[in-house]
Each structure stands twice: as C-alpha cells, then as structure tokens.
Tab-separated table of C-alpha atoms and ligand atoms in Angstrom:
chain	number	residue	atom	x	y	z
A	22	UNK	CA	51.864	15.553	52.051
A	23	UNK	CA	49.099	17.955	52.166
A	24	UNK	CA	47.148	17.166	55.552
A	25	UNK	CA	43.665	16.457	56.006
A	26	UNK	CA	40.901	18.776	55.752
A	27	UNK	CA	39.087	18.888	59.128
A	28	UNK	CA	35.525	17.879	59.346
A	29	UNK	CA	32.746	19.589	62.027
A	30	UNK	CA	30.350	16.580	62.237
A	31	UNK	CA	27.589	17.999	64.464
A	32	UNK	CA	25.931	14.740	65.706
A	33	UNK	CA	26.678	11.171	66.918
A	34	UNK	CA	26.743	9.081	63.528
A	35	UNK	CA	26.938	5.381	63.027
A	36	UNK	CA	30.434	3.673	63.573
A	37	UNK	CA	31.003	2.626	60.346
A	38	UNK	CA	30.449	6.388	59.343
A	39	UNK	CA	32.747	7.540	61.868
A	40	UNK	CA	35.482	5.322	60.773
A	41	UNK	CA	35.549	6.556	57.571
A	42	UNK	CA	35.520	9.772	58.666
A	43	UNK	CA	38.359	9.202	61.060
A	44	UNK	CA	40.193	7.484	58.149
A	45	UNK	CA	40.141	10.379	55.577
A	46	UNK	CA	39.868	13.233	57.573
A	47	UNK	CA	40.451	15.271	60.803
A	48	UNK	CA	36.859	14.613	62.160
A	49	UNK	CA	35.465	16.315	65.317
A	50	UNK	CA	33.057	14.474	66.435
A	51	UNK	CA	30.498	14.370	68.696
A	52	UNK	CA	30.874	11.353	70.664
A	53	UNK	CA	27.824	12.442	73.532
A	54	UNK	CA	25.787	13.451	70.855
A	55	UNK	CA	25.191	17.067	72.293
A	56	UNK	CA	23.110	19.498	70.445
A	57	UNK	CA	25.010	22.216	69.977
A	58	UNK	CA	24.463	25.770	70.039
A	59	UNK	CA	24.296	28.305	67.305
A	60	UNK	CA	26.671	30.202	69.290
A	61	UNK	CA	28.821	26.945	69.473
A	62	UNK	CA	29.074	25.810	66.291
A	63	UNK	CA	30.009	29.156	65.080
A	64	UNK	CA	32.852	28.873	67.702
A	65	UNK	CA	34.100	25.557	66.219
A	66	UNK	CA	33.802	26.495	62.987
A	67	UNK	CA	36.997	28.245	63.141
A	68	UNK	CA	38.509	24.732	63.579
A	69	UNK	CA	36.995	23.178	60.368
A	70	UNK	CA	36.996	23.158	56.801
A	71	UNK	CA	33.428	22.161	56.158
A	72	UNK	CA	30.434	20.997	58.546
A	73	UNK	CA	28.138	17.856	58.652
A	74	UNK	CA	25.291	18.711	59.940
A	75	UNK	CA	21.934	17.058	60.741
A	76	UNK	CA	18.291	18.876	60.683
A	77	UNK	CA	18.614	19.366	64.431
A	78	UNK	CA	21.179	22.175	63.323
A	79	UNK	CA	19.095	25.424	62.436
A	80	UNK	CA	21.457	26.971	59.628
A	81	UNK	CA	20.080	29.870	59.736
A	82	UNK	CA	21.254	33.252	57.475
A	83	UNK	CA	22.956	34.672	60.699
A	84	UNK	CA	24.298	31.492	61.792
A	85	UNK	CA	25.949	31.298	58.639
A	86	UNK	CA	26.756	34.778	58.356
A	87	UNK	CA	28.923	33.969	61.234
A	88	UNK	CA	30.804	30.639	60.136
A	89	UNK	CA	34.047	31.153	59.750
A	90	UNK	CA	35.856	31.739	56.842
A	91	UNK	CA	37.477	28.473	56.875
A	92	UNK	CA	34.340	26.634	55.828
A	93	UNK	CA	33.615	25.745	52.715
A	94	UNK	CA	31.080	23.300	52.356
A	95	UNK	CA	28.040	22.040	54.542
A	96	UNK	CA	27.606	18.532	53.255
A	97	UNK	CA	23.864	17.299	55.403
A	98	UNK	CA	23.281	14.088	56.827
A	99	UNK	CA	19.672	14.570	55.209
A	100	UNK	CA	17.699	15.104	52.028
A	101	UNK	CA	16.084	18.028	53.003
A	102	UNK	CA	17.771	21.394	53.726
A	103	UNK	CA	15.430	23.487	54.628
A	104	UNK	CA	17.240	24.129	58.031
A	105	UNK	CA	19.725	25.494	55.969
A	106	UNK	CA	19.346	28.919	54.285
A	107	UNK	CA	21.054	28.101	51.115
A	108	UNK	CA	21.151	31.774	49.214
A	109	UNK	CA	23.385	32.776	52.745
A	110	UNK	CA	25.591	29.951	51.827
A	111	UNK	CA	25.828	30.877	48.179
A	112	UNK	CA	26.722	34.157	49.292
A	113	UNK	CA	29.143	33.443	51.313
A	114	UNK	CA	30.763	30.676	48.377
A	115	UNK	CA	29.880	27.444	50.932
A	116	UNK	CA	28.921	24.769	49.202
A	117	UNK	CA	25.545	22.691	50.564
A	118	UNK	CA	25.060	19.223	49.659
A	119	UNK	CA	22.149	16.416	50.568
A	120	UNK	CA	21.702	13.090	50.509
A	121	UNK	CA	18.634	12.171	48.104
A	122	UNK	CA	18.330	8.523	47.197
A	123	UNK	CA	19.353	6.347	49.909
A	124	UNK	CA	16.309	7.613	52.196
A	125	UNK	CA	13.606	6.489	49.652
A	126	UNK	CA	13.271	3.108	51.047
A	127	UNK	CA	13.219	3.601	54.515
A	128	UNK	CA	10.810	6.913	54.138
A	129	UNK	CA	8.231	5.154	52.229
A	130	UNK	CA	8.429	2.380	54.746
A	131	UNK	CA	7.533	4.713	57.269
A	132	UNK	CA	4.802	6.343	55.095
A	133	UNK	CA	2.895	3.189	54.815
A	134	UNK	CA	3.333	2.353	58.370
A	135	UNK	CA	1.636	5.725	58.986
A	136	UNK	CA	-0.696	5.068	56.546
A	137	UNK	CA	-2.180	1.897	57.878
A	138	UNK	CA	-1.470	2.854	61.948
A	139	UNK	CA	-4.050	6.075	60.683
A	140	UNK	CA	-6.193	4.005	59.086
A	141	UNK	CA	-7.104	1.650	60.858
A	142	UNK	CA	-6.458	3.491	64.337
A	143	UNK	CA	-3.599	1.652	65.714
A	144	UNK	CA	-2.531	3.999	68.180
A	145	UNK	CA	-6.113	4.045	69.817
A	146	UNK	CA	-5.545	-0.217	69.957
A	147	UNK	CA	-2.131	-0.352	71.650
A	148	UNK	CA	-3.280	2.449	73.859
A	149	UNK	CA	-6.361	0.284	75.349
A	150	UNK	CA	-4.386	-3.263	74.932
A	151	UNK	CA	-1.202	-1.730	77.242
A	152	UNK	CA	-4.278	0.131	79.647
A	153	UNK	CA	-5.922	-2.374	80.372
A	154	UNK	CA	-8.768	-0.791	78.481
A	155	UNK	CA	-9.896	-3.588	76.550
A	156	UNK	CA	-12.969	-5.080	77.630
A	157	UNK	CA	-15.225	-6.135	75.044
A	158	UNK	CA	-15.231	-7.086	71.558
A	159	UNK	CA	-18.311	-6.160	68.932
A	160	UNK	CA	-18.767	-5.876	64.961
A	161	UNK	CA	-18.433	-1.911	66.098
A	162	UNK	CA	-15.314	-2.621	67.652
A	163	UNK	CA	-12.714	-0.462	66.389
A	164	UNK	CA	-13.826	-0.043	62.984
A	165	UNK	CA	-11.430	1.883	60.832
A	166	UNK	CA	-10.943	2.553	57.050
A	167	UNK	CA	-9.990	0.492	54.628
A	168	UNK	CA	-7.380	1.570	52.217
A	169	UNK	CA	-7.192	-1.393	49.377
A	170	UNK	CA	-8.592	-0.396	46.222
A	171	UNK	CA	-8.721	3.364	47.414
A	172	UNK	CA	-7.449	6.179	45.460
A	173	UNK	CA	-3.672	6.946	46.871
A	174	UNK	CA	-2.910	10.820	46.275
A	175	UNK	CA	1.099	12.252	46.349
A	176	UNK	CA	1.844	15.721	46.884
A	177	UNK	CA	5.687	15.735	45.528
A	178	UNK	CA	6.481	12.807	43.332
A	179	UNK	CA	10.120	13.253	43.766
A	180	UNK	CA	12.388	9.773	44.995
A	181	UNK	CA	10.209	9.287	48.151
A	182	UNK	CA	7.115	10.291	46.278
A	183	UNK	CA	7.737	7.860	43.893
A	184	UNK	CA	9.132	4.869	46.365
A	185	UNK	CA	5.717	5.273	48.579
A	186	UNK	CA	3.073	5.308	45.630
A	187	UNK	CA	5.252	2.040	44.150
A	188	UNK	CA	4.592	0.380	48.041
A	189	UNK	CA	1.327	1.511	48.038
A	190	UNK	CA	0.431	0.063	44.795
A	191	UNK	CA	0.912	-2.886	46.549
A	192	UNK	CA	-2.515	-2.233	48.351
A	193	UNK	CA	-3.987	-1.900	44.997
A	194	UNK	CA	-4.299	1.752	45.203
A	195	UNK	CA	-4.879	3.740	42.188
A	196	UNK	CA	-2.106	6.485	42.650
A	197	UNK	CA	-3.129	10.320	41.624
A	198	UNK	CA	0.164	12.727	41.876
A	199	UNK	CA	0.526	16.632	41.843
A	200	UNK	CA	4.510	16.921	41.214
A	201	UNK	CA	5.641	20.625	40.015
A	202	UNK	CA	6.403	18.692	36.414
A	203	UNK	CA	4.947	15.852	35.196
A	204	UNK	CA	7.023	12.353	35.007
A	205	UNK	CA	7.974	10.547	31.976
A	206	UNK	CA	5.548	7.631	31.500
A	207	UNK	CA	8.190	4.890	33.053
A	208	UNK	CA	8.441	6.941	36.399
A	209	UNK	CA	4.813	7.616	36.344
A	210	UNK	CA	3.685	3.780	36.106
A	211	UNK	CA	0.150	4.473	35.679
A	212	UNK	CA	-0.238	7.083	37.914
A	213	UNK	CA	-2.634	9.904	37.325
A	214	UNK	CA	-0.639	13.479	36.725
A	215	UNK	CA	-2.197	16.301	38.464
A	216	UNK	CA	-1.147	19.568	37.296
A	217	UNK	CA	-2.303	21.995	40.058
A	218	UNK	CA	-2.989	20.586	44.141
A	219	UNK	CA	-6.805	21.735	43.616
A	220	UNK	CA	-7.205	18.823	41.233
A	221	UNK	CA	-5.298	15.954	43.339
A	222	UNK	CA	-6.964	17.022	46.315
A	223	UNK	CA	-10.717	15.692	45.066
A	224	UNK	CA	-9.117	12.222	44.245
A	225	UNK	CA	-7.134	11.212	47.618
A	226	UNK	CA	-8.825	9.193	49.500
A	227	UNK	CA	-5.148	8.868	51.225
A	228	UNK	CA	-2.748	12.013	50.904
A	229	UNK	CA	0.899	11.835	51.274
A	230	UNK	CA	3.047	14.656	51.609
A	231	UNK	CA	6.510	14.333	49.850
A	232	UNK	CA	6.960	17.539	48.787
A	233	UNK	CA	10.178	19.893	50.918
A	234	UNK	CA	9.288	22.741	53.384
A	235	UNK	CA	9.916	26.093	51.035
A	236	UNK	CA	8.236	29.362	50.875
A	237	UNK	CA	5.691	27.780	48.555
A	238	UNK	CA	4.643	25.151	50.024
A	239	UNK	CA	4.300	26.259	53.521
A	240	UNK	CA	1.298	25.612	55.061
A	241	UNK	CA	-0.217	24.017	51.712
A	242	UNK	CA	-2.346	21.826	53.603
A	243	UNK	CA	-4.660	24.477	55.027
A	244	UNK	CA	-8.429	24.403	55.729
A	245	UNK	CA	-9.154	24.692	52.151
A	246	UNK	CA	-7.449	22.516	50.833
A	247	UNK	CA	-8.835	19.716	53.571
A	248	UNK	CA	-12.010	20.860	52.731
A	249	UNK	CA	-11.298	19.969	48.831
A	250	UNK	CA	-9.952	16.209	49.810
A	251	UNK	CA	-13.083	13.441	49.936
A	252	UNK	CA	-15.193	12.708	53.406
A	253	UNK	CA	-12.988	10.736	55.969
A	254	UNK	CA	-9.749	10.972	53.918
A	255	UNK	CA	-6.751	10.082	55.797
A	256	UNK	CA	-3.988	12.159	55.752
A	257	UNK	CA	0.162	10.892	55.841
A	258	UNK	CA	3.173	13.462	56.370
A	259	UNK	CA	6.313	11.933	56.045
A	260	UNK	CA	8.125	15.199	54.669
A	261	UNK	CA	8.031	18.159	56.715
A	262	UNK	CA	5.357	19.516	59.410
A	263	UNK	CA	6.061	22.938	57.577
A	264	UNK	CA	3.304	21.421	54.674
A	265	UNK	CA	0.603	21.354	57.423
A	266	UNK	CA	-1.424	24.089	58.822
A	267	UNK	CA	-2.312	22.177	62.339
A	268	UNK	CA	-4.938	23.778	63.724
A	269	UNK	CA	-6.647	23.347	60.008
A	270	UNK	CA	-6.024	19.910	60.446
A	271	UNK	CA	-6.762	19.050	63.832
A	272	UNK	CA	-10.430	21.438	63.318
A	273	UNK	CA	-10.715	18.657	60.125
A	274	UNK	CA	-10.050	15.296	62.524
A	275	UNK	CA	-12.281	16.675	65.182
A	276	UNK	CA	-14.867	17.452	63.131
A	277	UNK	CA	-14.439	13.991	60.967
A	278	UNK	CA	-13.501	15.745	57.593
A	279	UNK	CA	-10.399	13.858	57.703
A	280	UNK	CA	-11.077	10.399	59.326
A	281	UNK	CA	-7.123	10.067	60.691
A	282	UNK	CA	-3.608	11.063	60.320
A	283	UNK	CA	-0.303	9.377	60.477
A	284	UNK	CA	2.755	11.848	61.542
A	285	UNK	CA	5.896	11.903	61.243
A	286	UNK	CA	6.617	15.697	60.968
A	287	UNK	CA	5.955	18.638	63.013
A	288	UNK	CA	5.822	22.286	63.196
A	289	UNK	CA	8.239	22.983	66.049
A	290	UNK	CA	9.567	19.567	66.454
A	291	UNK	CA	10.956	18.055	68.627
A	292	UNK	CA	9.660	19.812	71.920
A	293	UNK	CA	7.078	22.378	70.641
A	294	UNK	CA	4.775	20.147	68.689
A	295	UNK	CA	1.062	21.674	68.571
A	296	UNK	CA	-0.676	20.378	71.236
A	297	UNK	CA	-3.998	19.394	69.999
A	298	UNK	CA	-2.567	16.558	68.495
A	299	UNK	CA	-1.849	14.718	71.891
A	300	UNK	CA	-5.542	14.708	72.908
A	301	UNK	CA	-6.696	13.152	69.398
A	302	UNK	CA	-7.602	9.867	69.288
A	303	UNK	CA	-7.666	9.496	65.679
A	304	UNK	CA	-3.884	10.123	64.863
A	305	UNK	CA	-0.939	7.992	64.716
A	306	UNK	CA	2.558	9.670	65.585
A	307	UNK	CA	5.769	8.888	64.931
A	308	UNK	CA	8.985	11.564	66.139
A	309	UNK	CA	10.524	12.139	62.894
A	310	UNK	CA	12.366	8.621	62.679
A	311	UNK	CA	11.445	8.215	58.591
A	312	UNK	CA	15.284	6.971	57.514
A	313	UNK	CA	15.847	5.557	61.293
A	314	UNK	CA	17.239	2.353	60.007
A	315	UNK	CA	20.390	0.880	60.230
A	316	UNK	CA	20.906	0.359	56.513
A	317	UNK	CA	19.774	3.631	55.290
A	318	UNK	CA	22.053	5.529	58.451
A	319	UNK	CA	25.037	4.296	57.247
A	320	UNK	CA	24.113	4.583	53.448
A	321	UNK	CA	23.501	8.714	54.117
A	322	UNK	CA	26.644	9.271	56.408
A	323	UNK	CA	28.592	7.638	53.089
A	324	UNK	CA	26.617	9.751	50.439
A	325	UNK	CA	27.603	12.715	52.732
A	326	UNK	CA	30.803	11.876	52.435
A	327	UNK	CA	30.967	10.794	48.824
A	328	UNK	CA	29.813	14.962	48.290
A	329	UNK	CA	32.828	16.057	51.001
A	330	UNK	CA	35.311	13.913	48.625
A	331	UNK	CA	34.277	15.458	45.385
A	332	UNK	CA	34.460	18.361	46.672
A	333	UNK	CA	38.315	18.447	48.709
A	334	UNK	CA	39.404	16.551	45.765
A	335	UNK	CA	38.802	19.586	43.409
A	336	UNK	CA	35.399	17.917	41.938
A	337	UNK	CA	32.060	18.611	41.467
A	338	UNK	CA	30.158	16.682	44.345
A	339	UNK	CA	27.470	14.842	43.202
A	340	UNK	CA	24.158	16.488	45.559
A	341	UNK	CA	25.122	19.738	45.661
A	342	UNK	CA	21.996	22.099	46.323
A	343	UNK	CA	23.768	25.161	46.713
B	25	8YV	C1	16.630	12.648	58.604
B	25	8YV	C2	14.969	13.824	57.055
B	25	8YV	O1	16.609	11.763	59.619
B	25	8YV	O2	16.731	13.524	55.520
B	25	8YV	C3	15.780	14.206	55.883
B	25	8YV	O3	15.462	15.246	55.289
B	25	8YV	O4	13.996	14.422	57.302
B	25	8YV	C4	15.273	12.717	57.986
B	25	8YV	O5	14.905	11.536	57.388
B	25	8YV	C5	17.147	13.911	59.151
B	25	8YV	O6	16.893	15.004	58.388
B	25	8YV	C6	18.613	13.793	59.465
B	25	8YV	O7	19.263	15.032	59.485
C-alpha cells in the first residue's frame, strides 16, 4: 500500500473539512489557527506533498522559490490567487488550483448587503442607535439613495459577477457589464455589454467590482474613472481592495462624487487598511467575510480537495490556474 500523501493545510478549516482531510491524507493542520510565517511555512514544507493555503498566506515568488521540492501542488481555499505568484509556481512544476463556483452565492450575498448598508447609510444608523445618538426624527432624517429601478453596473461578469447582477435584478435594476469578453445571450440575461470600462462607467448608478487583483486591473478605480461614473453613485467592492485607488475614492466620498461605499476589500488588509476610511461617515465596511458562511466554508474546503484528488490520483484537477 502506497501511503498517503501529506497535506500542509495552513489555516483552521471547518470540521467536516478536516475530517476528510484526516481520512484521505496525512494532514497537518492547524488546530490554533496561527498565521504562519513565510519563513515557517517554507520550513514545513519539507514535510508535505502539497499546501492548502488561504489568502492570509502571501505566496510570494521567493516564498515559493523556497518550498521544498517535495511540493507539488498548492490547491487554495479561495477563488482568487492573487496571493499566489503563479508563473513562480509554473516554474518550479507546482500545480495551483482555486475554488470558483461555490463562493458565488455567498459573495453576491455580501455584495448586496454592501450595496444597500451604502446606500442607504446603515452604518451611520447603527452607529447613532447603539450611541445613544438618536434624538430626533424628521423627513431629512437620514435620507439615503434609492437603488430600485437604478442602473446596476459590473466590472467582471465572471461567476460572482454574474450571481450579484441576477440578485440585483431583483431590485429591478437594469444591469450594464464591462467583462474582458462578452457573454452569450443566456448568461447575459438582458444585461447591457460594455466593451471598454470608459463606457460602463457613465451608466452605474451602482458599481460592483468582480473583477481579480492583476497587473491590469490594479488600481482601475482611480480618480478618473470616479469622475466618469454619474453624481452620487455608490460604489460596492466585493473582489479585491487592489481594484481601488483609496485616496481617489475617499477625495470622491468627501467631496460627494460618489454618494457611499460598501467594502469588503482592502489595500493592506487586515491591519493596514487606509485610514481615511474610518473617519467617513458615508461608507459601510465589512473585513473581508464575502464566502463567511457555513455552507459555502465547507463547500470550498471540498472543491479544494476534489483538485488535491485529481491531482495524487494521476488526473487532471478540475480548477487548476497554474
Ligand atoms: C475567501 C476570497 O474567504 O475566495 C476568495 O478569493 O476572497 C474569500 O472569499 C478567502 O480568500 C479565503 O482564502
């Protein structure tokens, strides 16, 4: 009997997960949920035939370069990867797999939760409800925009694009979409294609990000493209903080270009957040918990896995990325 290859699993993950994990293979886990090192997960990779990692793990080229020779596949817990620099991997022959699909649900929840907490300036509520601060009620109490009926603008009409402009279709938005290609007409359900960001930007009364961090998208949301997006648009990142430039946008919610924004996603996150958005009334912020739910936890530990079987079992595994 061959024995089992041995799995680096960099975070705490749900039980169920663990237990398959524990079933199948020789997992080290991480029962304190420490964040490791660079310097320590290179050290343990000499222990383990491929890692699961989480976005908290900065992949870097040099971490990589370091990884022991043993590894041969980094299978995330996550759809996006940009914490892992994928040509190193290739390089080196590692494998890198995601889980796409099973967050869609859960991230467009979040998305429209954003969307309406921006909108109509929830944070600014709870804050004087739990203070104390709420004395008085008036016709010019609290007003905030409406977003029924209002023109509902995707940057990145990939799984999540598409899950959030179905949901918010559901508010009667019209949904405008700049995706690199256009969708066939079923995936598109009505939506209006875009083919550069210039031309979305004009027609989002709401914009929500869904496209990765890359090179090319990095800092897409600048000053001028806020400037090209209508009076007191409201703006929704659910993807990566990467997108925004954030002094660009907190200049724009100052100044009442863009009426609010609902966060998810930050440069520097967790601990080195720009700090002009704490002061801002006018934004709703979330720490980065878009597929925090039970169902969809458990349903990306087992696509992780499902990529880790394909690939000890000779296959092809069925997210590989790189
Ligand atoms: C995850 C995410 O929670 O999957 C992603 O890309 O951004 C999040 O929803 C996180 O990345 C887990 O590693």
């Amino acid at each position: 009997m061959t024995s089992k290859p041995t799995i680096l699993v960099t975070r705490k993950l749900p039980d169920a997960v663990e237990a398959r994990l524990a079933r199948d293979y020789n997992a080290i886990l991480n029962p304190h949920d420490k964040l490791y090192t660079p310097e320590e997960l290179i050290e343990m990779s000499a222990k383990a035939d491929a890692m699961l990692p989480c976005h908290s793990e900065h992949l870097t080229a040099d971490v990589i370069g370091k990884l022991s020779d043993r590894i041969k596949a980094i299978a995330n817990f996550s759809v996006g990867y940009d914490h892992v620099d994928v040509a190193a991997a290739k390089a080196r022959g590692i494998i890198v797999t995601n889980t796409p699909d099973v967050l869609s649900d859960a991230t467009a929840e979040i998305a429209m939760l954003l969307m309406l907490g921006a909108a109509r300036r929830a944070s600014e509520g709870e804050r004087l409800v739990r203070s104390q601060g709420w004395k008085d009620w008036s016709p010019a109490f609290m007003v905030g925009t409406q977003v029924t009926g209002k023109r509902f603008g995707v940057i990145g009409m990939g799984r999540v694009g598409q899950v959030t402009a179905k949901r918010a279709r559901g508010f009667d938005m019209d949904v405008h979409y700049y995706n690199r290609s256009r969708l066939d007409a079923t995936r598109e359900a009505g939506a209006t294609y875009h083919d550069s960001v210039d031309s979305l930007l004009p027609n989002a009364d709401v914009l929500s990000i869904h496209c990765p961090a890359t090179p090319e998208t990095k800092g897409l949301v600048n000053a001028a493209a806020i400037e090209k997006l209508p009076d007191g648009a409201v703006i929704v990142n659910t993807s990566r903080g990467a997108v925004v430039d954030d002094d660009a946008l907190i200049a724009a919610l100052k100044s009442g270009k863009v009426a609010a924004a609902g966060l998810d996603v930050f440069n520097g996150e967790p601990v080195d957040i720009h700090p002009g958005y704490r002061d801002l009334q006018n934004v709703f912020l979330l720490p980065h918990i878009g597929s925090a739910t039970r169902e969809t936890r458990n349903a990306m530990g087992f696509r992780a896995l499902d990529n880790l079987d394909a690939i000890f079992a000779g296959r092809e595994p069925g997210d590989r990325v790189a």
